[in-house]
Amino acid sequence: MKFNTYGYIKNKTVLIPPGMLVREGFEYKALKPLEEKYYLIFPAYDGIYWYSLNNE
């Protein structure tokens, strides 16, 4: 598994486990089991992670 930081010490690029609940804006969603994409995970203060696509 590949880890990167993009200028933020706590923000890592990781492969999210299937079905993990993430937040996109004000919407919550569970990732589909077959989605194998890397996401940028931001620190979660309420247990839900922000994410964005890593377009590498």
N, CA, C and O of each residue as an XYZ file, in Angstrom:
224
protein
N       0.839     -1.183      0.000
C       0.000      0.000      0.000
C       0.877      1.238      0.000
O       1.905      1.292      0.676
N       0.456      2.225     -0.767
C       1.256      3.418     -0.954
C       0.765      4.540     -0.037
O      -0.437      4.783      0.069
N       1.692      5.211      0.615
C       1.350      6.327      1.478
C       2.058      7.576      0.987
O       3.247      7.540      0.669
N       1.338      8.661      0.927
C       1.934      9.933      0.549
C       1.396     11.023      1.460
O       0.314     10.896      2.032
N       2.165     12.095      1.587
C       1.621     13.294      2.202
C       1.669     14.373      1.145
O       2.601     14.431      0.343
N       0.683     15.210      1.145
C       0.595     16.282      0.156
C       0.643     17.617      0.879
O      -0.281     18.423      0.777
N       1.728     17.845      1.612
C       1.886     19.100      2.314
C       1.207     19.137      3.671
O       1.325     20.128      4.392
N       0.506     18.088      4.028
C      -0.156     18.027      5.320
C       0.316     16.769      6.035
O       0.188     15.663      5.510
N       0.853     16.941      7.218
C       1.452     15.810      7.929
C       0.430     14.715      8.210
O       0.743     13.534      8.066
N      -0.791     15.086      8.612
C      -1.764     14.085      9.042
C      -2.603     13.539      7.890
O      -3.345     12.574      8.076
N      -2.500     14.129      6.722
C      -3.332     13.685      5.602
C      -2.572     12.673      4.769
O      -1.558     13.004      4.154
N      -3.059     11.440      4.746
C      -2.381     10.369      4.034
C      -3.266      9.851      2.912
O      -4.494      9.903      2.995
N      -2.628      9.355      1.869
C      -3.367      8.717      0.799
C      -3.397      7.226      1.087
O      -2.349      6.581      1.126
N      -4.575      6.676      1.288
C      -4.704      5.262      1.638
C      -5.834      4.646      0.825
O      -6.684      5.350      0.282
N      -5.828      3.345      0.754
C      -6.925      2.626      0.123
C      -7.981      2.378      1.194
O      -7.729      1.672      2.169
N      -9.156      2.956      1.011
C     -10.202      2.852      2.016
C     -10.808      1.457      2.003
O     -11.093      0.923      0.931
N     -11.011      0.855      3.172
C     -11.648     -0.463      3.228
C     -13.060     -0.405      2.661
O     -13.737      0.612      2.812
N     -13.520     -1.473      2.011
C     -14.857     -1.507      1.423
C     -15.931     -1.209      2.460
O     -15.887     -1.717      3.580
N     -16.893     -0.381      2.075
C     -18.012     -0.089      2.952
C     -17.731      0.952      4.011
O     -18.608      1.261      4.818
N     -16.528      1.500      4.028
C     -16.206      2.516      5.025
C     -17.045      3.757      4.792
O     -17.198      4.202      3.654
N     -17.588      4.320      5.862
C     -18.424      5.512      5.753
C     -17.541      6.745      5.634
O     -16.669      6.978      6.471
N     -17.772      7.525      4.597
C     -16.999      8.741      4.396
C     -17.961      9.904      4.152
O     -19.143      9.705      3.873
N     -17.436     11.100      4.262
C     -18.257     12.290      4.095
C     -17.805     13.067      2.874
O     -16.614     13.327      2.703
N     -18.735     13.432      2.040
C     -18.449     14.268      0.872
C     -19.301     15.516      1.016
O     -20.504     15.490      0.755
N     -18.668     16.622      1.436
C     -19.432     17.817      1.733
C     -20.303     17.551      2.946
O     -19.792     17.227      4.019
N     -21.625     17.687      2.787
C     -22.531     17.425      3.907
C     -23.236     16.085      3.738
O     -24.142     15.757      4.504
N     -22.823     15.310      2.737
C     -23.457     14.017      2.484
C     -22.557     12.885      2.971
O     -21.334     12.941      2.839
N     -23.185     11.863      3.535
C     -22.448     10.686      3.985
C     -22.690      9.561      2.998
O     -23.795      9.426      2.472
N     -21.689      8.763      2.743
C     -21.856      7.641      1.831
C     -20.933      6.506      2.241
O     -19.867      6.734      2.812
N     -21.348      5.290      1.948
C     -20.488      4.125      2.177
C     -19.894      3.747      0.825
O     -20.607      3.677     -0.176
N     -18.599      3.506      0.802
C     -17.948      3.149     -0.460
C     -18.351      1.751     -0.889
O     -18.535      0.860     -0.060
N     -18.483      1.574     -2.180
C     -18.852      0.267     -2.715
C     -17.686     -0.714     -2.554
O     -16.525     -0.319     -2.661
N     -17.992     -1.985     -2.298
C     -16.942     -2.990     -2.050
C     -15.934     -3.127     -3.183
O     -14.776     -3.462     -2.933
N     -16.339     -2.880     -4.400
C     -15.432     -3.116     -5.524
C     -14.683     -1.862     -5.954
O     -13.912     -1.905     -6.912
N     -14.897     -0.752     -5.265
C     -14.158      0.463     -5.603
C     -12.740      0.340     -5.067
O     -12.522      0.286     -3.857
N     -11.791      0.297     -5.971
C     -10.392      0.198     -5.549
C      -9.664      1.456     -5.983
O      -8.836      1.433     -6.894
N      -9.987      2.553     -5.315
C      -9.352      3.818     -5.651
C      -8.683      4.383     -4.412
O      -9.067      4.082     -3.282
N      -7.676      5.207     -4.650
C      -7.002      5.844     -3.535
C      -7.725      7.141     -3.197
O      -8.151      7.879     -4.085
N      -7.854      7.405     -1.918
C      -8.532      8.604     -1.460
C      -7.627      9.353     -0.487
O      -6.825      8.750      0.226
N      -7.768     10.653     -0.470
C      -7.036     11.477      0.481
C      -7.901     11.618      1.728
O      -8.998     12.173      1.678
N      -7.395     11.111      2.840
C      -8.160     11.091      4.078
C      -7.738     12.265      4.956
O      -6.551     12.472      5.210
N      -8.715     13.019      5.408
C      -8.453     14.142      6.295
C      -8.740     13.721      7.732
O      -9.529     12.804      7.958
N      -8.110     14.378      8.707
C      -8.348     14.019     10.097
C      -9.833     14.109     10.448
O     -10.504     15.079     10.097
N     -10.329     13.106     11.133
C     -11.754     13.061     11.462
C     -11.939     13.326     12.952
O     -11.418     12.597     13.796
N     -12.679     14.366     13.255
C     -12.915     14.700     14.653
C     -14.216     14.089     15.156
O     -14.432     13.997     16.364
N     -15.085     13.669     14.236
C     -16.378     13.098     14.634
C     -16.487     11.644     14.190
O     -17.577     11.074     14.208
N     -15.370     11.038     13.793
C     -15.378      9.627     13.414
C     -15.686      9.385     11.945
O     -15.595      8.252     11.471
N     -16.052     10.442     11.219
C     -16.329     10.305      9.787
C     -15.220     11.026      9.030
O     -14.862     12.155      9.364
N     -14.686     10.372      8.018
C     -13.569     10.945      7.289
C     -14.012     11.710      6.046
O     -14.914     11.280      5.327
N     -13.371     12.841      5.806
C     -13.517     13.528      4.525
C     -12.660     12.779      3.513
O     -11.651     12.172      3.872
N     -13.063     12.825      2.257
C     -12.204     12.197      1.266
C     -12.266     12.976     -0.043
O     -13.200     13.737     -0.296
N     -11.267     12.768     -0.845
C     -11.275     13.283     -2.213
C     -10.463     12.315     -3.060
O      -9.614     11.588     -2.543
N     -10.723     12.308     -4.349
C     -10.002     11.396     -5.234
C      -8.551     11.802     -5.364
O      -8.223     12.985     -5.442
N      -7.693     10.810     -5.385
C      -6.288     11.044     -5.679
C      -6.122     10.733     -7.164
O      -6.206      9.574     -7.571
N      -5.890     11.754     -7.962
C      -5.890     11.586     -9.420
C      -4.542     11.201     -9.996
O      -4.295     11.415    -11.183
N      -3.665     10.637     -9.179
C      -2.371     10.181     -9.694
C      -2.562      9.056    -10.685
O      -1.585      8.540    -11.228
